[in-house]
Amino acid sequence: MDTLEQRLKNFADAIDLKEPDKVPVSMEVTGWPLTYAGWTLPEAINDPVNGAKAYCKFMDDIPYDCHILDFGYMSYPEIYKELGNNEFVMAADGVGIQHAQSNISFFPDEDYEEVISDFINYTKEKRVRQQYSIYSLPKEEAYEHLKRAAILFRQLNEFSMGCNRILTEHGKFAAIAVGRMAAGYGSALNTLFDHLRGMKNTLIDLRRRPEQLDRLCDVISKLNDRPFDMSMMDGLPFKMGTTVYHSECFLSNKQFEKYFLNGFKEKWMPYMEQGLKFFLKGEGSFMNTLKYYDDFPKGSMVIMLEQDDPFEVYKIIGGKHTMIAGMPVEMLQNSTPQECVDYAKRCFDTFAPGGGFIFGNNKPMLCARDAKEENVRAVYEFADEYSRKK
Amino acid sequence: MEKKHDYEIIELYQMLLKDESWEPDPIKREFLANMLYRNFVGLYPEIPKD
C-alpha cells in the first residue's frame, strides 16, 4: 500500500510540474460513501463512531490517493433547522444535502448604507436575526434551540473527526486542509453573493447600485485582509493556499478583473513569487478567466475544473499550471465501465506527461445515484495502476 | 418599525460557553461553541472572547 508520505510527495511533485512516481488519483465525495455502506446521514449523526466507520468502508474496496476538497460532511440540515433556518434540506435519498439559497432572507435594499457604515455591528446582530429566526424568540426559548443545535453539531463534529481519523489511517489526505488555515483569498463580492445579498440581488446590484456595492466591497476587503508570513507554512508538505470562484463564473472579464483578480494579485502575488501556490476551485464554467494566469509564476496555480472541457483547458494552462480534472460525474452515472475507463485513459495519456496533472472527478458524488458503483470501481482500479510511472 | 430585542446574539454564545449540561469538557465546549457560531451562525469576522 502507498504510504501517506509517498502520496504527499507525489502530490507535491505533481503541483511542482514534475512527473511524480504516481500521478495522484483523487476522489471527491460527500453522500455517496454512505449509500455505498447502506447508511443515511441521520443514522450516522446519531451513531457517529460507527457512522464514520461505515462512511469510510469504500476505502477498503476502491483504490485512490487523496481528496482535494474537505472529506466528509461539513454541514447537517437539522442544525440549521434548529436555528430557525431552512437554507439546507435533506434530500429524499437520506445522504444528499440540498442548498436552497432562495429560502434565505438577505439584507434589504434600504439597509445598504447601514451595512456600509456599521458593518460589524450589523452583521453581528441584525443580519443574524434576519437569517436565524430563533434569535427573535425570547432569550430562554432561543437558548434551548441553540443548545439543541450545539448538541447536533457535537455529533456532526464527532462523525467528521472520525472520518478524517480513518482517512489518515489509510494513508490518505484532503489537500486543501493542508495549508488553508494560513493562506486563503475570497473576494468581497463573494461575501455578498454567498451570504449577505445572495446570487440574484448581487447580480442586480452590479447593474443598479454599483457605487454602493463598491463601497461595501471596500469595507469587506479591509476586514478580510489578514496578515500573512511565509513562515506560517513552514513544515507543511506543500505550501498551498485556497481560493474559490462563486460569483466569478457570472462576471464579465472586466468585472472579473475588478472584483477578483486585482485584489488577488495585489495580496498574494508577492508570496507566489516566493513559491506559494494557490488552489483554485471554480464552480461552473470559467475557462474565460484562465488566460489571466499566464503571467503568474510558473506552477503557482493548481486549478480544479468543473464544467469546462479539460482537453480545451489544457491548451491554455498545460505546462504552466496544474490541472485537476478527469471523470465527469455524468459519465460515472450514465456510461458503461469500459467507456469510463477509455475516457480516464485518454486523460492520463494527454495530461500526465511532464507533471502538473491530478486525476479526479469533476464534481463531488453528493447523492446516492450520482455514480454507479461498477463505474467507480472500474475507473479507480484502472487509474491506480495506470497512474504509476512506467 | 424595527423590533427591539432584549438580548444580544453574543449573549447566547456566552451562555453556551458556561453551560455544562450539553458538553462537560470546557475546552471541547469552547471549541464546539466557536465552530458552531463561525460555521453555522456565520458571525463575522471574529467572535470576541467575552
Coordinates of C-alpha atoms in Angstrom, one line a residue:
Chain A
M1 CA 0.0 0.0 0.0
D2 CA 1.2 3.5 -0.7
T3 CA 2.0 5.5 2.4
L4 CA 0.8 8.9 3.4
E5 CA 4.4 10.3 2.9
Q6 CA 4.6 8.8 -0.6
R7 CA 1.2 10.2 -1.5
L8 CA 2.1 13.7 -0.2
K9 CA 5.4 13.6 -2.1
N10 CA 3.6 12.6 -5.3
F11 CA 1.1 15.4 -4.8
A12 CA 3.9 17.9 -4.1
D13 CA 5.9 16.7 -7.2
A14 CA 2.8 16.9 -9.4
I15 CA 2.0 20.5 -8.5
D16 CA 5.7 21.4 -8.9
L17 CA 5.2 20.3 -12.6
K18 CA 7.4 17.3 -12.1
E19 CA 6.4 13.8 -13.1
P20 CA 5.6 12.0 -9.8
D21 CA 6.2 8.3 -9.2
K22 CA 2.5 8.0 -9.3
V23 CA 0.0 10.7 -10.6
P24 CA -2.2 11.4 -7.7
V25 CA -5.6 9.9 -8.1
S26 CA -8.2 12.0 -6.2
M27 CA -11.9 11.4 -5.5
E28 CA -14.5 13.9 -4.4
V29 CA -17.4 12.6 -2.4
T30 CA -19.9 13.7 0.2
G31 CA -23.0 11.5 0.4
W32 CA -22.1 8.6 -1.9
P33 CA -19.9 6.7 0.6
L34 CA -22.9 6.4 3.0
T35 CA -25.0 4.9 0.2
Y36 CA -22.2 2.5 -0.5
A37 CA -22.3 1.3 3.1
G38 CA -26.1 1.3 3.3
W39 CA -26.4 4.1 5.8
T40 CA -28.1 7.5 5.8
L41 CA -26.8 10.8 7.2
P42 CA -29.2 11.0 10.2
E43 CA -28.2 7.4 11.1
A44 CA -24.5 8.4 11.0
I45 CA -25.1 11.6 13.1
N46 CA -27.0 9.5 15.7
D47 CA -24.2 7.0 15.9
P48 CA -21.1 9.0 14.9
V49 CA -18.4 6.4 15.8
N50 CA -19.9 3.6 13.7
G51 CA -21.2 6.1 11.2
A52 CA -17.6 7.1 10.5
K53 CA -16.5 3.5 10.0
A54 CA -19.4 3.0 7.6
Y55 CA -18.6 6.2 5.7
C56 CA -15.0 5.0 5.2
K57 CA -15.9 1.5 4.1
F58 CA -15.4 2.3 0.4
M59 CA -11.7 2.9 1.1
D60 CA -11.2 -0.8 1.7
D61 CA -12.6 -1.6 -1.8
I62 CA -11.7 1.3 -4.1
P63 CA -8.1 2.4 -4.5
Y64 CA -7.3 6.1 -4.6
D65 CA -4.7 8.5 -3.1
C66 CA -6.4 11.6 -1.8
H67 CA -9.3 14.1 -1.8
I68 CA -8.8 17.6 -2.9
L69 CA -11.8 19.2 -1.1
D70 CA -12.7 18.5 2.5
F71 CA -13.5 14.9 3.3
G72 CA -16.9 14.1 4.8
Y73 CA -19.8 16.3 5.7
M74 CA -19.3 19.9 6.8
S75 CA -23.0 20.5 7.4
Y76 CA -26.2 18.9 8.6
P77 CA -29.6 20.5 7.8
E78 CA -31.1 19.7 11.2
I79 CA -28.6 22.1 12.8
Y80 CA -29.8 24.9 10.6
K81 CA -33.4 23.9 11.2
E82 CA -32.9 24.1 15.0
L83 CA -31.6 27.6 14.5
G84 CA -34.7 28.5 12.6
N85 CA -33.2 28.5 9.1
N86 CA -34.2 26.2 6.2
E87 CA -31.3 27.1 3.8
F88 CA -30.2 23.4 3.7
V89 CA -32.6 20.4 3.4
M90 CA -32.0 16.7 3.4
A91 CA -32.6 15.0 0.0
A92 CA -35.0 12.2 -0.2
D93 CA -32.2 9.6 -0.5
G94 CA -31.1 10.3 3.1
V95 CA -27.5 11.3 2.1
G96 CA -27.7 14.3 -0.1
I97 CA -28.0 17.9 1.1
Q98 CA -29.7 20.4 -1.0
H99 CA -28.7 24.1 -0.7
A100 CA -31.8 26.3 -1.3
Q101 CA -30.4 29.9 -1.3
S102 CA -33.9 31.0 -2.3
N103 CA -35.1 30.1 1.2
I104 CA -32.9 32.8 2.9
S105 CA -33.7 36.4 3.6
F106 CA -30.9 38.7 2.7
F107 CA -30.4 42.2 3.8
P108 CA -32.9 44.5 2.1
D109 CA -32.0 47.4 -0.3
E110 CA -32.9 50.0 2.2
D111 CA -30.2 48.7 4.7
Y112 CA -27.3 49.2 2.3
E113 CA -26.0 52.4 3.9
E114 CA -26.4 51.0 7.4
V115 CA -24.3 47.9 6.4
I116 CA -21.6 50.1 4.9
S117 CA -21.3 52.4 7.8
D118 CA -21.7 49.9 10.6
F119 CA -20.7 46.5 9.0
I120 CA -19.5 44.6 12.1
N121 CA -22.4 45.5 14.3
Y122 CA -25.0 45.0 11.5
T123 CA -23.6 41.5 10.7
K124 CA -23.4 40.5 14.4
E125 CA -26.9 41.5 15.2
K126 CA -29.4 42.4 12.6
R127 CA -28.1 40.1 9.9
V128 CA -28.1 37.1 12.2
R129 CA -31.7 37.8 13.2
Q130 CA -32.7 38.0 9.5
Q131 CA -31.1 34.6 8.9
Y132 CA -32.0 32.7 12.0
S133 CA -35.5 33.0 13.4
I134 CA -34.7 31.7 16.9
Y135 CA -33.0 35.0 17.7
S136 CA -36.4 36.7 17.5
L137 CA -37.7 34.4 20.3
P138 CA -37.5 35.3 24.0
K139 CA -34.0 34.7 25.4
E140 CA -34.6 31.4 27.3
E141 CA -36.6 29.9 24.4
A142 CA -33.9 30.9 21.9
Y143 CA -31.2 29.4 24.1
E144 CA -33.0 26.0 24.2
H145 CA -32.9 25.9 20.4
L146 CA -29.3 26.9 20.3
K147 CA -28.3 24.2 22.8
R148 CA -30.1 21.6 20.8
A149 CA -28.2 22.9 17.7
A150 CA -24.9 22.7 19.7
I151 CA -25.6 19.0 20.6
L152 CA -26.3 18.1 17.0
F153 CA -23.1 20.0 16.0
R154 CA -21.2 18.0 18.6
Q155 CA -22.5 14.8 16.9
L156 CA -21.6 16.1 13.4
N157 CA -18.1 17.0 14.6
E158 CA -17.6 13.6 16.2
F159 CA -18.7 11.9 12.9
S160 CA -16.4 14.2 10.9
M161 CA -13.4 13.8 13.1
G162 CA -13.9 10.0 13.0
C163 CA -14.0 10.0 9.2
N164 CA -10.8 12.1 9.0
R165 CA -9.0 9.9 11.5
I166 CA -9.8 6.9 9.4
L167 CA -8.7 8.7 6.3
T168 CA -5.3 9.4 7.8
E169 CA -5.0 5.7 9.0
H170 CA -5.5 4.7 5.4
G171 CA -2.6 7.0 4.4
K172 CA -4.8 9.4 2.5
F173 CA -5.3 13.2 2.9
A174 CA -7.6 16.1 1.9
A175 CA -5.3 18.5 0.0
I176 CA -6.9 21.8 0.8
A177 CA -6.8 21.1 4.5
V178 CA -3.0 21.1 4.4
G179 CA -2.5 24.9 4.1
R180 CA -5.8 26.5 4.1
M181 CA -5.7 27.9 7.6
A182 CA -2.7 30.0 6.7
A183 CA -3.5 31.3 3.2
G184 CA -6.8 32.0 1.6
Y185 CA -8.4 34.5 -0.7
G186 CA -12.2 35.2 -1.0
S187 CA -13.4 38.2 -3.0
A188 CA -15.6 40.6 -1.1
L189 CA -18.1 40.2 -3.9
N190 CA -18.5 36.6 -2.9
T191 CA -19.3 37.6 0.7
L192 CA -22.3 39.4 -0.7
F193 CA -23.1 36.7 -3.3
D194 CA -22.9 33.8 -0.8
H195 CA -24.1 35.4 2.5
L196 CA -25.3 38.9 2.6
R197 CA -27.3 39.6 -0.6
G198 CA -27.5 36.3 -2.4
M199 CA -26.9 35.5 -6.1
K200 CA -29.9 37.3 -7.5
N201 CA -29.6 40.5 -5.6
T202 CA -25.8 40.7 -6.0
L203 CA -26.0 40.4 -9.8
I204 CA -28.8 43.0 -9.8
D205 CA -26.7 45.3 -7.6
L206 CA -23.8 45.2 -10.0
R207 CA -26.0 46.9 -12.6
R208 CA -28.4 49.1 -10.4
R209 CA -26.3 50.2 -7.5
P210 CA -22.6 49.7 -8.5
E211 CA -21.4 52.6 -6.4
Q212 CA -22.9 51.4 -3.2
L213 CA -21.8 47.8 -3.9
D214 CA -18.2 49.0 -4.5
R215 CA -18.2 50.9 -1.2
L216 CA -19.5 47.8 0.6
C217 CA -16.9 45.6 -1.1
D218 CA -14.2 48.0 0.1
V219 CA -15.4 47.7 3.7
I220 CA -15.4 43.8 3.4
S221 CA -12.0 43.7 1.7
K222 CA -10.3 45.7 4.5
L223 CA -11.8 43.3 7.1
N224 CA -10.7 40.3 5.1
D225 CA -7.1 41.4 4.8
R226 CA -5.3 39.4 7.5
P227 CA -1.5 39.4 8.0
F228 CA 0.4 36.6 6.4
D229 CA 4.0 35.4 6.6
M230 CA 5.5 32.6 4.5
S231 CA 7.0 31.1 7.7
M232 CA 3.4 30.3 8.8
M233 CA 3.6 27.4 6.3
D234 CA 6.9 26.1 7.4
G235 CA 6.9 22.3 7.8
L236 CA 4.0 21.7 5.5
P237 CA 4.5 19.1 2.7
F238 CA 3.4 21.7 0.2
K239 CA 2.6 25.4 0.5
M240 CA -0.8 25.9 -1.0
G241 CA -3.5 28.5 -0.2
T242 CA -7.1 28.2 -1.3
T243 CA -9.4 30.3 -3.3
V244 CA -12.9 29.7 -4.8
Y245 CA -14.9 31.1 -7.7
H246 CA -18.5 31.5 -6.9
S247 CA -19.7 34.8 -8.4
E248 CA -16.8 34.9 -10.7
C249 CA -18.4 32.5 -13.2
F250 CA -21.2 35.0 -13.7
L251 CA -18.9 38.1 -14.3
S252 CA -17.7 39.8 -17.5
N253 CA -13.9 39.9 -18.0
K254 CA -13.8 43.5 -16.8
Q255 CA -15.8 42.7 -13.7
F256 CA -13.7 39.6 -13.0
E257 CA -10.5 41.8 -13.1
K258 CA -12.1 44.3 -10.8
Y259 CA -13.8 42.1 -8.2
F260 CA -11.4 39.1 -8.1
L261 CA -8.2 39.3 -9.9
N262 CA -6.8 42.7 -8.9
G263 CA -7.2 42.0 -5.2
F264 CA -5.9 38.5 -5.5
K265 CA -2.7 39.7 -7.3
E266 CA -2.1 42.6 -5.0
K267 CA -2.3 40.5 -1.9
W268 CA -0.8 37.2 -3.0
M269 CA 1.5 37.7 -6.0
P270 CA 4.5 38.7 -3.8
Y271 CA 4.1 35.3 -1.9
M272 CA 3.5 33.4 -5.1
E273 CA 6.8 34.8 -6.4
Q274 CA 8.4 33.2 -3.2
G275 CA 6.9 29.8 -4.0
L276 CA 3.4 29.9 -2.6
K277 CA 0.9 28.1 -4.7
F278 CA -2.9 28.7 -4.8
F279 CA -5.5 26.0 -5.3
L280 CA -8.5 27.4 -7.3
K281 CA -11.8 25.6 -7.1
G282 CA -14.2 27.0 -9.7
E283 CA -17.8 26.3 -9.9
G284 CA -19.5 26.1 -13.3
S285 CA -17.7 27.1 -16.5
F286 CA -14.7 29.6 -16.1
M287 CA -12.4 28.9 -19.0
N288 CA -12.6 32.6 -20.0
T289 CA -10.7 33.5 -16.8
L290 CA -7.7 31.2 -17.2
K291 CA -5.8 33.4 -19.6
Y292 CA -5.2 35.8 -16.7
Y293 CA -2.9 33.2 -15.0
D294 CA -0.5 33.4 -17.9
D295 CA 1.7 36.0 -16.2
F296 CA 1.6 34.3 -12.8
P297 CA 4.8 32.4 -11.7
K298 CA 5.0 29.1 -13.5
G299 CA 3.3 26.3 -11.5
S300 CA 1.8 28.7 -8.9
M301 CA -1.8 27.8 -9.7
V302 CA -3.5 24.4 -9.0
I303 CA -6.8 24.6 -10.9
M304 CA -9.7 22.2 -10.3
L305 CA -12.2 22.2 -13.2
E306 CA -15.9 21.6 -13.1
Q307 CA -17.9 22.1 -16.2
D308 CA -15.2 23.1 -18.7
D309 CA -13.7 20.5 -21.1
P310 CA -10.3 19.6 -19.7
F311 CA -8.9 18.9 -23.2
E312 CA -9.6 22.6 -24.2
V313 CA -8.4 23.9 -20.8
Y314 CA -5.2 22.0 -21.2
K315 CA -4.4 24.0 -24.3
I316 CA -4.4 27.2 -22.2
I317 CA -2.8 26.1 -18.9
G318 CA -0.9 22.8 -19.8
G319 CA 2.8 23.0 -18.9
K320 CA 2.2 26.3 -17.0
H321 CA -0.1 25.3 -14.1
T322 CA -1.5 22.2 -12.5
M323 CA -4.9 20.9 -13.6
I324 CA -7.1 18.7 -11.5
A325 CA -9.6 17.0 -13.9
G326 CA -10.8 13.7 -15.1
M327 CA -14.1 11.9 -14.9
P328 CA -17.3 13.8 -15.4
V329 CA -19.7 12.6 -12.8
E330 CA -22.3 12.3 -15.6
M331 CA -20.2 9.5 -17.1
L332 CA -19.8 7.7 -13.8
Q333 CA -23.6 7.8 -13.6
N334 CA -24.7 7.0 -17.2
S335 CA -21.8 5.4 -19.2
T336 CA -20.5 1.9 -19.2
P337 CA -17.4 0.8 -17.2
Q338 CA -15.4 0.5 -20.5
E339 CA -16.5 4.0 -21.7
C340 CA -15.4 5.4 -18.4
V341 CA -12.0 3.6 -18.4
D342 CA -11.4 4.7 -22.1
Y343 CA -12.1 8.3 -21.0
A344 CA -9.8 8.0 -18.0
K345 CA -7.0 6.6 -20.2
R346 CA -7.3 9.5 -22.6
C347 CA -6.9 11.9 -19.6
F348 CA -3.8 10.2 -18.4
D349 CA -2.3 9.9 -21.9
T350 CA -2.9 13.6 -22.6
F351 CA -2.3 15.4 -19.3
A352 CA 0.1 13.3 -17.3
P353 CA 3.4 13.7 -19.3
G354 CA 5.6 16.4 -17.7
G355 CA 3.6 16.6 -14.4
G356 CA 1.0 19.2 -13.5
F357 CA -1.9 16.7 -13.5
I358 CA -4.0 15.3 -10.8
F359 CA -6.7 12.9 -11.8
G360 CA -10.2 13.2 -10.2
N361 CA -13.9 13.6 -10.8
N362 CA -15.3 16.9 -11.9
K363 CA -18.0 17.2 -9.2
P364 CA -18.3 15.6 -5.8
M365 CA -20.5 12.5 -5.7
L366 CA -23.1 14.1 -3.5
C367 CA -26.1 11.7 -3.7
A368 CA -27.0 8.1 -3.8
R369 CA -27.4 7.9 -7.6
D370 CA -24.6 10.2 -8.6
A371 CA -22.4 7.3 -9.7
K372 CA -22.8 3.6 -10.5
E373 CA -20.6 1.5 -8.1
E374 CA -19.3 -0.6 -11.0
N375 CA -18.1 2.5 -12.9
V376 CA -16.4 4.0 -9.9
R377 CA -14.6 0.7 -9.2
A378 CA -13.6 0.2 -12.9
V379 CA -12.2 3.8 -13.2
Y380 CA -10.3 3.8 -9.9
E381 CA -8.8 0.3 -10.3
F382 CA -7.6 1.3 -13.7
A383 CA -6.3 4.7 -12.5
D384 CA -4.5 3.1 -9.6
E385 CA -2.4 1.0 -12.0
Y386 CA -2.1 3.4 -14.9
S387 CA -1.0 6.4 -12.8
R388 CA 2.2 4.7 -11.8
K389 CA 5.5 5.6 -13.5
K390 CA 6.2 3.0 -16.2
Chain B
M1 CA -40.9 49.8 12.8
E2 CA -37.8 47.8 13.8
K3 CA -38.4 45.2 16.5
K4 CA -36.2 45.7 19.7
H5 CA -34.6 42.7 21.3
D6 CA -33.9 42.2 24.9
Y7 CA -30.6 40.4 24.4
E8 CA -27.6 40.5 22.0
I9 CA -26.7 37.5 19.8
I10 CA -23.4 37.1 21.5
E11 CA -25.1 36.6 24.9
L12 CA -26.5 33.2 23.9
Y13 CA -23.0 32.2 22.8
Q14 CA -21.7 33.2 26.2
M15 CA -24.5 31.1 27.8
L16 CA -23.3 28.1 25.7
L17 CA -19.8 28.5 27.0
K18 CA -20.9 28.4 30.6
D19 CA -23.5 25.6 30.3
E20 CA -22.0 22.2 31.3
S21 CA -25.3 20.4 30.6
W22 CA -24.6 19.9 26.8
E23 CA -20.8 19.3 27.0
P24 CA -19.0 18.9 30.3
D25 CA -15.4 19.4 29.0
P26 CA -14.8 23.1 29.0
I27 CA -12.1 23.0 26.2
K28 CA -14.3 21.0 23.9
R29 CA -17.3 23.2 24.8
E30 CA -15.4 26.3 23.8
F31 CA -14.2 24.7 20.6
L32 CA -17.7 23.5 19.6
A33 CA -19.4 26.7 20.5
N34 CA -16.9 28.7 18.5
M35 CA -17.2 26.4 15.5
L36 CA -21.0 26.5 15.7
Y37 CA -21.0 30.2 15.7
R38 CA -18.5 30.6 13.0
N39 CA -19.6 27.9 10.6
F40 CA -23.4 28.0 11.1
V41 CA -24.5 31.3 12.6
G42 CA -21.8 32.9 10.5
L43 CA -20.7 35.7 12.8
Y44 CA -18.2 37.8 11.0
P45 CA -15.3 38.4 11.1
E46 CA -14.3 37.3 14.7
I47 CA -16.1 36.4 17.9
P48 CA -14.7 38.4 20.8
K49 CA -13.5 36.3 23.7
D50 CA -16.1 37.8 26.1

